[in-house]
């Protein structure tokens, strides 16, 4: 019998054991489990890791393994996704072609939307400081843990087999647990990162030429994906508490849109977190309009503390919210693993589109992701990343206040990778960005973050892609010099 099937049998046995225990109860030690079930220590380790990835157990180094808390399920009514039949009207999908692709009779077409200007950073000259990147510096990435996870995944006998279309069950269970609420693994579709999922969602839900409501400002990658799908982004203004529900209702009424894209947690570029009192309001407005709300939650692991509000999808039972998240930002640009949480007919449509686009996400990456998030090293990395981002954010904000006091920091973010800075009246963001580059600092001009006319001149300044705090301080000094030249 293979080690994989043996560990699978042990997982089944341990699930039966967990059913007899209460949350917080301690499992037998690894030695006791090897003796009781007559398996090797490696088999026990793999089985515990699989249960930890599902959220069934919690491992505490030096203490043992414990039964995880089992959240109660709401039973007041059954979910009702029948409204989606109206919202999806006019965006028909050929299920015949899907079936043919599933059985290999039709080649699958792979396409990637043009991401010009979305998050790509042009190569910088020697000595330049990166404040325009969308990913943390390699020093902030869990390189050793990633390498170890990939090595363990590669040793699995089925590592190079075809993956299920929806993704590996243990990985879907991980994302379901992160989403919370009543989300199950069956509600999860694994994607090749967040950007790929965005492209798929826009093409699947809205008809070409139709409107899609977006925050203003908004993540440029979403704007690019929407336009590549033939959609027309319509701005909905934000304030210091996030998207404005009153203006959102007006936008739905005026445009007839059936799709809203937003980032409620650590919004890119402003870092805003949607206020608690608005979170349910936003979902209610979308539900009343018979529309989908795409919740881009790819910044969830980028909080500067571990206190992060739950996703909107956790409280949604009728399929209004389509949740999008990813491991790419907190881990590595090349760990292209994300997930879409959806319920009802829209999930069946997304699975169908997966056959047309790419069939499935590469299994070795999925296996490596399962290995990574099931370890204590991952939790340790997230704690260290949170502390590092908090420190870098404070360092850059303080340095900017000294070097360019005329630049206004719109808010001090509690998460994310960037500061959103408003420039003085009469100063042009693109000109300022070009001047900064001449001084050896790459920053992002704010104009491209607006789906229509910008409300002012802004810069997005990243604090995660630089080598460290000293480089951020030097970058602020150079920006001060650039600002004085332009004044």
Coordinates of C-alpha atoms in Angstrom, one line a residue:
X1 CA 0.0 0.0 0.0
X2 CA 1.4 3.5 -0.9
X3 CA 2.2 6.0 1.8
X4 CA -0.5 8.3 0.3
X5 CA -3.2 5.7 0.7
X6 CA -2.0 4.8 4.2
X7 CA -2.1 8.4 5.3
X8 CA -5.6 8.7 3.7
X9 CA -6.8 5.7 5.7
X10 CA -5.4 7.2 8.9
X11 CA -7.1 10.5 8.2
X12 CA -10.4 8.7 7.9
X13 CA -9.7 6.9 11.2
X14 CA -8.7 10.1 13.0
X15 CA -11.9 11.9 11.7
X16 CA -13.9 9.2 13.5
X17 CA -11.8 9.8 16.6
X18 CA -12.4 13.5 16.4
X19 CA -16.1 13.0 16.3
X20 CA -15.9 11.4 19.8
X21 CA -13.9 14.3 21.2
X22 CA -14.9 17.8 22.2
X23 CA -13.3 21.0 20.8
X24 CA -10.1 21.7 22.8
X25 CA -9.5 18.1 23.6
X26 CA -5.9 16.9 23.1
X27 CA -5.3 14.1 20.6
X28 CA -3.0 11.2 21.6
X29 CA 0.7 11.8 21.0
X30 CA 2.3 10.9 17.7
X31 CA 3.9 7.8 19.4
X32 CA 0.6 6.7 20.7
X33 CA -1.0 7.1 17.3
X34 CA 1.7 5.1 15.6
X35 CA 1.2 2.3 18.1
X36 CA -2.6 2.4 18.0
X37 CA -2.9 2.4 14.2
X38 CA 0.3 0.5 13.4
X39 CA 1.7 3.1 11.0
X40 CA 4.9 5.0 10.7
X41 CA 5.7 8.5 12.2
X42 CA 5.7 10.0 8.7
X43 CA 2.2 8.7 8.0
X44 CA 1.0 10.2 11.3
X45 CA 2.6 13.5 10.4
X46 CA 1.0 13.7 7.0
X47 CA -2.4 12.8 8.4
X48 CA -2.2 15.5 11.1
X49 CA -1.1 18.1 8.4
X50 CA -4.1 17.2 6.3
X51 CA -6.5 17.6 9.2
X52 CA -4.9 20.9 10.1
X53 CA -5.3 22.1 6.6
X54 CA -9.0 21.3 6.9
X55 CA -9.2 23.2 10.1
X56 CA -10.2 20.1 12.0
X57 CA -7.3 20.2 14.4
X58 CA -4.8 22.8 15.7
X59 CA -1.1 21.9 16.3
X60 CA 0.7 23.7 19.1
X61 CA 4.5 23.1 19.0
X62 CA 5.7 21.7 22.3
X63 CA 2.2 21.1 23.5
X64 CA 0.4 18.7 21.1
X65 CA -2.5 18.5 18.7
X66 CA -6.0 19.6 19.7
X67 CA -9.5 19.4 18.3
X68 CA -10.4 22.7 16.6
X69 CA -13.6 24.7 17.4
X70 CA -16.6 23.6 15.3
X71 CA -18.6 26.7 14.3
X72 CA -22.4 26.3 14.6
X73 CA -24.4 26.3 11.4
X74 CA -27.4 28.6 10.9
X75 CA -30.6 26.6 10.4
X76 CA -33.2 29.3 10.2
X77 CA -33.8 28.9 6.5
X78 CA -32.3 27.2 3.4
X79 CA -30.1 29.3 1.0
X80 CA -32.0 30.7 -2.0
X81 CA -29.9 31.3 -5.1
X82 CA -32.9 31.3 -7.6
X83 CA -32.5 35.1 -8.1
X84 CA -29.3 34.4 -10.0
X85 CA -31.2 33.1 -13.0
X86 CA -32.3 36.7 -13.6
X87 CA -28.9 38.3 -12.9
X88 CA -27.2 35.9 -15.3
X89 CA -29.7 36.6 -18.2
X90 CA -28.0 37.8 -21.4
X91 CA -24.7 36.1 -20.6
X92 CA -25.4 32.6 -22.0
X93 CA -22.7 29.9 -21.9
X94 CA -22.4 26.9 -24.2
X95 CA -22.4 23.9 -21.9
X96 CA -22.1 21.6 -24.9
X97 CA -18.6 22.9 -25.6
X98 CA -17.8 22.5 -21.9
X99 CA -18.7 18.8 -22.0
X100 CA -16.6 18.3 -25.1
X101 CA -13.6 20.0 -23.5
X102 CA -14.1 17.9 -20.3
X103 CA -13.6 14.7 -22.1
X104 CA -10.7 15.8 -24.3
X105 CA -12.5 16.1 -27.6
X106 CA -12.0 19.8 -27.9
X107 CA -8.7 21.6 -27.3
X108 CA -8.9 24.2 -24.5
X109 CA -8.0 27.7 -25.3
X110 CA -5.8 29.6 -22.9
X111 CA -5.8 33.4 -22.9
X112 CA -4.4 36.1 -20.6
X113 CA -5.8 39.6 -20.7
X114 CA -3.4 42.5 -21.4
X115 CA -2.2 43.7 -18.1
X116 CA -0.4 46.8 -19.4
X117 CA -0.1 49.3 -16.6
X118 CA -1.9 47.1 -14.0
X119 CA 0.8 46.1 -11.5
X120 CA 3.8 45.5 -13.7
X121 CA 6.9 47.5 -12.9
X122 CA 9.4 48.4 -15.6
X123 CA 13.0 47.4 -14.9
X124 CA 14.7 49.9 -12.7
X125 CA 18.1 51.3 -13.3
X126 CA 20.9 50.3 -10.9
X127 CA 20.5 51.9 -7.5
X128 CA 16.9 52.9 -8.0
X129 CA 14.4 52.3 -5.1
X130 CA 11.2 50.4 -5.8
X131 CA 8.1 52.1 -4.4
X132 CA 5.8 51.0 -7.3
X133 CA 5.8 47.2 -6.9
X134 CA 2.8 45.2 -6.0
X135 CA 4.6 42.4 -4.1
X136 CA 6.8 42.3 -1.0
X137 CA 10.6 42.2 -1.3
X138 CA 12.1 38.7 -1.4
X139 CA 13.4 39.3 2.2
X140 CA 9.7 39.3 3.3
X141 CA 8.8 36.1 1.4
X142 CA 8.9 32.7 3.2
X143 CA 11.5 31.3 0.8
X144 CA 12.7 28.4 2.9
X145 CA 9.2 27.3 3.8
X146 CA 8.2 27.5 0.1
X147 CA 11.2 25.4 -0.9
X148 CA 10.5 22.8 1.7
X149 CA 6.8 22.7 0.8
X150 CA 7.5 22.3 -2.9
X151 CA 10.1 19.5 -2.1
X152 CA 7.5 17.6 0.0
X153 CA 4.9 18.1 -2.7
X154 CA 7.2 16.8 -5.4
X155 CA 7.8 13.5 -3.5
X156 CA 4.1 12.6 -3.6
X157 CA 3.5 9.8 -6.0
X158 CA 0.6 11.6 -7.7
X159 CA 2.1 15.1 -7.7
X160 CA 2.1 15.2 -11.5
X161 CA -1.3 13.7 -12.1
X162 CA -4.2 15.7 -13.4
X163 CA -5.8 17.9 -10.7
X164 CA -9.5 18.1 -10.3
X165 CA -11.1 21.0 -12.2
X166 CA -12.3 22.6 -9.0
X167 CA -8.9 22.0 -7.3
X168 CA -7.5 19.7 -4.7
X169 CA -10.0 19.0 -1.9
X170 CA -7.6 19.8 1.0
X171 CA -6.8 23.1 -0.6
X172 CA -10.4 24.0 -1.2
X173 CA -11.1 23.1 2.5
X174 CA -8.3 25.6 3.5
X175 CA -9.9 28.4 1.6
X176 CA -13.4 27.5 2.8
X177 CA -12.2 27.7 6.4
X178 CA -10.6 31.1 5.7
X179 CA -13.9 32.4 4.2
X180 CA -15.8 31.4 7.3
X181 CA -19.5 31.3 7.7
X182 CA -21.2 28.3 6.1
X183 CA -18.8 28.2 3.2
X184 CA -17.8 24.6 2.3
X185 CA -15.1 23.1 0.1
X186 CA -17.8 22.5 -2.5
X187 CA -18.3 26.3 -2.8
X188 CA -14.6 26.8 -3.7
X189 CA -12.9 26.9 -7.1
X190 CA -9.1 27.0 -7.1
X191 CA -7.7 29.6 -9.5
X192 CA -4.2 30.5 -10.9
X193 CA -3.9 33.5 -8.7
X194 CA -6.3 36.5 -8.2
X195 CA -5.8 38.2 -11.6
X196 CA -6.8 35.1 -13.5
X197 CA -9.9 34.7 -11.4
X198 CA -10.8 38.3 -12.0
X199 CA -10.6 37.8 -15.8
X200 CA -12.7 34.7 -15.5
X201 CA -15.4 36.3 -13.3
X202 CA -15.9 39.4 -15.5
X203 CA -16.2 37.3 -18.6
X204 CA -18.6 34.8 -16.9
X205 CA -21.0 37.2 -15.3
X206 CA -21.6 40.3 -17.3
X207 CA -22.4 40.7 -21.0
X208 CA -19.9 42.6 -23.2
X209 CA -20.7 46.3 -23.4
X210 CA -22.4 46.2 -20.0
X211 CA -21.5 48.3 -17.0
X212 CA -19.6 47.1 -13.9
X213 CA -19.6 49.2 -10.8
X214 CA -16.1 49.8 -9.2
X215 CA -14.8 51.8 -6.4
X216 CA -13.1 55.1 -7.3
X217 CA -10.1 54.9 -7.1
X218 CA -9.8 51.2 -7.9
X219 CA -7.2 48.4 -8.4
X220 CA -5.9 48.9 -12.0
X221 CA -5.7 45.2 -12.6
X222 CA -9.5 45.0 -12.1
X223 CA -10.1 47.9 -14.5
X224 CA -7.9 46.2 -17.1
X225 CA -9.6 42.8 -16.7
X226 CA -13.1 44.4 -17.0
X227 CA -12.2 46.3 -20.1
X228 CA -10.6 43.2 -21.7
X229 CA -13.9 41.5 -21.1
X230 CA -15.7 44.3 -23.0
X231 CA -17.2 45.8 -19.9
X232 CA -17.6 49.5 -19.0
X233 CA -16.3 50.4 -15.5
X234 CA -18.5 52.9 -13.7
X235 CA -17.0 54.7 -10.7
X236 CA -18.7 54.8 -7.3
X237 CA -16.9 57.3 -5.0
X238 CA -15.3 56.3 -1.6
X239 CA -14.7 58.2 1.5
X240 CA -12.6 57.5 4.6
X241 CA -15.0 54.6 5.6
X242 CA -14.9 53.0 2.2
X243 CA -17.5 52.6 -0.6
X244 CA -20.5 54.9 -0.1
X245 CA -23.8 52.9 0.1
X246 CA -26.0 55.8 -0.9
X247 CA -24.1 56.5 -4.1
X248 CA -23.8 52.7 -4.8
X249 CA -27.7 52.5 -4.8
X250 CA -27.9 55.4 -7.1
X251 CA -25.3 53.8 -9.5
X252 CA -27.3 50.6 -9.6
X253 CA -30.5 52.5 -10.4
X254 CA -29.0 54.7 -13.1
X255 CA -26.9 52.0 -14.9
X256 CA -28.9 48.8 -14.4
X257 CA -25.6 47.1 -13.6
X258 CA -25.6 43.5 -12.4
X259 CA -22.1 43.4 -11.1
X260 CA -20.1 45.3 -8.4
X261 CA -16.3 44.9 -7.9
X262 CA -14.8 46.1 -4.6
X263 CA -12.0 45.5 -2.1
X264 CA -13.6 45.9 1.4
X265 CA -10.4 45.0 3.3
X266 CA -7.1 46.9 2.7
X267 CA -8.3 48.5 -0.5
X268 CA -5.7 49.0 -3.2
X269 CA -4.5 51.8 -3.4
X270 CA -5.9 53.6 -0.4
X271 CA -5.6 50.9 2.3
X272 CA -9.2 51.7 3.4
X273 CA -11.2 49.1 5.3
X274 CA -14.9 49.2 4.7
X275 CA -16.6 50.5 8.0
X276 CA -18.5 47.8 10.0
X277 CA -21.8 49.7 9.6
X278 CA -21.4 49.7 5.8
X279 CA -20.5 46.0 5.3
X280 CA -24.0 44.6 5.5
X281 CA -25.4 47.7 3.7
X282 CA -23.2 47.2 0.6
X283 CA -24.3 43.5 0.4
X284 CA -28.0 44.5 0.9
X285 CA -27.8 47.2 -1.8
X286 CA -26.3 44.7 -4.3
X287 CA -28.9 42.0 -3.4
X288 CA -31.8 44.5 -3.8
X289 CA -30.4 45.3 -7.3
X290 CA -30.3 41.6 -8.2
X291 CA -26.6 42.0 -8.7
X292 CA -23.4 40.1 -7.9
X293 CA -20.8 41.6 -5.5
X294 CA -17.3 40.5 -6.3
X295 CA -15.3 40.8 -3.1
X296 CA -11.6 41.0 -3.9
X297 CA -10.0 39.8 -0.6
X298 CA -6.5 39.2 -1.9
X299 CA -5.0 41.5 0.7
X300 CA -6.4 39.6 3.7
X301 CA -3.0 38.3 4.8
X302 CA -1.5 41.8 4.6
X303 CA -2.9 43.3 7.8
X304 CA -0.5 45.2 10.0
X305 CA -2.1 43.4 13.0
X306 CA -3.9 40.1 13.2
X307 CA -7.3 41.8 13.7
X308 CA -8.9 41.7 10.3
X309 CA -12.7 41.8 9.8
X310 CA -14.4 38.7 8.4
X311 CA -15.0 38.5 4.7
X312 CA -18.4 39.7 3.4
X313 CA -19.1 36.2 2.0
X314 CA -19.1 34.8 5.6
X315 CA -22.5 36.5 6.2
X316 CA -24.0 35.9 2.8
X317 CA -26.2 32.9 2.3
X318 CA -28.0 33.7 -1.1
X319 CA -25.0 33.8 -3.4
X320 CA -24.9 37.6 -3.7
X321 CA -21.2 37.7 -2.8
X322 CA -18.5 36.1 -4.9
X323 CA -15.4 36.0 -2.8
X324 CA -11.9 36.1 -4.4
X325 CA -8.7 35.6 -2.5
X326 CA -5.1 34.5 -3.1
X327 CA -1.9 33.3 -1.5
X328 CA 0.3 35.1 -4.0
X329 CA 0.7 38.5 -2.2
X330 CA 1.8 37.1 1.2
X331 CA 3.8 34.3 -0.2
X332 CA 5.5 34.8 -3.6
X333 CA 4.6 36.3 -7.0
X334 CA 5.1 32.8 -8.4
X335 CA 2.8 30.9 -6.1
X336 CA -0.1 31.5 -8.4
X337 CA -2.8 30.0 -6.2
X338 CA -6.0 31.7 -5.5
X339 CA -9.6 30.8 -4.9
X340 CA -13.2 31.8 -5.8
X341 CA -16.0 31.2 -3.5
X342 CA -19.4 31.2 -5.1
X343 CA -22.8 29.5 -4.7
X344 CA -25.6 28.5 -7.1
X345 CA -25.7 28.5 -10.9
X346 CA -22.8 31.0 -11.1
X347 CA -20.4 28.4 -9.7
X348 CA -21.4 25.9 -12.4
X349 CA -20.8 28.6 -15.0
X350 CA -17.3 29.3 -13.6
X351 CA -16.4 25.6 -13.6
X352 CA -17.5 25.5 -17.2
X353 CA -15.4 28.4 -18.1
X354 CA -12.4 26.7 -16.4
X355 CA -12.6 24.0 -19.1
X356 CA -12.4 26.6 -21.8
X357 CA -9.6 28.5 -20.3
X358 CA -7.1 26.1 -18.7
X359 CA -8.8 22.9 -17.6
X360 CA -7.2 23.0 -14.1
X361 CA -4.5 24.7 -12.1
X362 CA -1.1 22.9 -12.0
X363 CA -1.2 20.2 -9.4
X364 CA 2.4 20.6 -8.1
X365 CA 1.6 24.2 -7.1
X366 CA -1.6 23.2 -5.4
X367 CA 0.2 20.4 -3.5
X368 CA 2.9 22.8 -2.4
X369 CA 0.2 25.3 -1.2
X370 CA -1.4 22.6 0.9
X371 CA 2.0 21.7 2.4
X372 CA 2.8 25.4 3.0
X373 CA -0.4 26.5 4.8
X374 CA -0.5 23.4 7.0
X375 CA 2.7 24.2 8.7
X376 CA 3.6 26.3 11.8
X377 CA 6.1 28.0 9.5
X378 CA 3.3 29.6 7.6
X379 CA 1.6 31.1 10.7
X380 CA 5.0 32.3 11.9
X381 CA 5.6 33.9 8.5
X382 CA 2.3 35.7 8.6
X383 CA 3.1 37.1 12.0
X384 CA 6.5 38.3 10.9
X385 CA 5.1 39.8 7.7
X386 CA 2.5 41.7 9.6
X387 CA 5.1 43.2 12.0
X388 CA 7.4 44.0 9.1
X389 CA 4.7 45.8 7.1
X390 CA 3.6 47.7 10.1
X391 CA 7.1 48.9 10.7
X392 CA 7.8 49.8 7.1
X393 CA 4.5 51.7 6.8
X394 CA 5.4 53.8 9.9
X395 CA 8.9 54.5 8.6
X396 CA 7.8 55.7 5.2
X397 CA 5.0 57.8 6.6
X398 CA 7.4 59.5 9.1
X399 CA 10.0 60.1 6.4
X400 CA 7.5 61.6 4.0
X401 CA 6.3 64.0 6.7
X402 CA 9.8 65.3 7.1
X403 CA 10.9 65.4 3.5
X404 CA 7.7 66.4 1.7
X405 CA 5.3 67.9 4.3
X406 CA 3.2 69.4 1.6
X407 CA 2.1 66.0 0.4
X408 CA -1.0 64.8 2.3
X409 CA -1.3 61.2 3.5
X410 CA -5.0 60.5 3.0
X411 CA -5.1 58.0 5.8
X412 CA -2.7 55.8 7.8
X413 CA -3.6 52.3 6.6
X414 CA -4.0 49.3 8.9
X415 CA -3.0 46.9 6.2
X416 CA -1.8 46.6 2.7
X417 CA 1.5 47.5 0.9
X418 CA 1.0 51.1 0.0
X419 CA 0.4 54.7 1.1
X420 CA -2.0 56.9 -0.9
X421 CA -0.7 60.4 -1.0
X422 CA -2.6 63.5 -2.4
X423 CA -0.4 66.1 -4.1
X424 CA -0.8 69.8 -3.7
X425 CA -3.1 71.7 -6.0
X426 CA -1.6 72.3 -9.4
X427 CA 0.9 69.5 -9.2
X428 CA 0.6 66.8 -11.9
X429 CA 0.9 63.2 -10.7
X430 CA 2.4 61.8 -14.0
X431 CA 5.0 64.6 -14.1
X432 CA 5.9 64.0 -10.4
X433 CA 6.3 60.2 -11.1
X434 CA 8.6 60.9 -14.0
X435 CA 10.7 63.3 -12.0
X436 CA 10.9 60.9 -9.1
X437 CA 12.1 58.2 -11.5
X438 CA 14.9 60.5 -12.7
X439 CA 15.9 60.8 -9.1
X440 CA 16.0 57.0 -8.7
X441 CA 12.6 56.3 -7.2
X442 CA 9.8 54.4 -8.9
X443 CA 6.4 55.4 -7.8
X444 CA 2.9 54.9 -9.3
X445 CA 1.0 57.9 -10.7
X446 CA -2.5 58.0 -9.3
X447 CA -4.4 58.8 -12.5
X448 CA -4.5 55.1 -13.7
X449 CA -6.4 54.1 -10.5
X450 CA -9.5 56.0 -11.5
X451 CA -12.0 54.5 -13.9
X452 CA -13.0 58.0 -15.1
X453 CA -11.8 61.5 -14.3
X454 CA -9.6 61.5 -11.1
X455 CA -10.8 63.6 -8.2
X456 CA -7.3 65.0 -7.7
X457 CA -3.6 64.3 -8.2
X458 CA -2.3 61.3 -6.2
X459 CA 0.7 59.0 -5.9
X460 CA 0.7 55.4 -4.7
X461 CA 3.9 54.8 -2.7
X462 CA 4.7 51.2 -1.8
X463 CA 6.7 50.3 1.3
X464 CA 7.0 46.5 0.8
X465 CA 9.1 46.2 -2.4
X466 CA 12.1 48.2 -1.1
X467 CA 15.0 46.3 0.5
X468 CA 14.4 47.8 4.0
X469 CA 13.7 50.7 6.3
X470 CA 16.9 52.5 5.3
X471 CA 16.0 52.4 1.7
X472 CA 12.6 53.8 2.4
X473 CA 14.1 56.7 4.2
X474 CA 16.5 57.4 1.3
X475 CA 13.6 57.1 -1.1
X476 CA 11.6 59.7 0.8
X477 CA 14.7 62.0 0.7
X478 CA 14.9 61.6 -3.1
X479 CA 11.2 62.3 -3.4
X480 CA 11.7 65.5 -1.5
X481 CA 14.4 66.5 -3.9
X482 CA 12.2 65.7 -6.8
X483 CA 9.3 67.7 -5.4
X484 CA 11.5 70.7 -4.9
X485 CA 12.6 70.5 -8.5
X486 CA 9.0 70.4 -9.7
X487 CA 7.8 73.3 -7.5

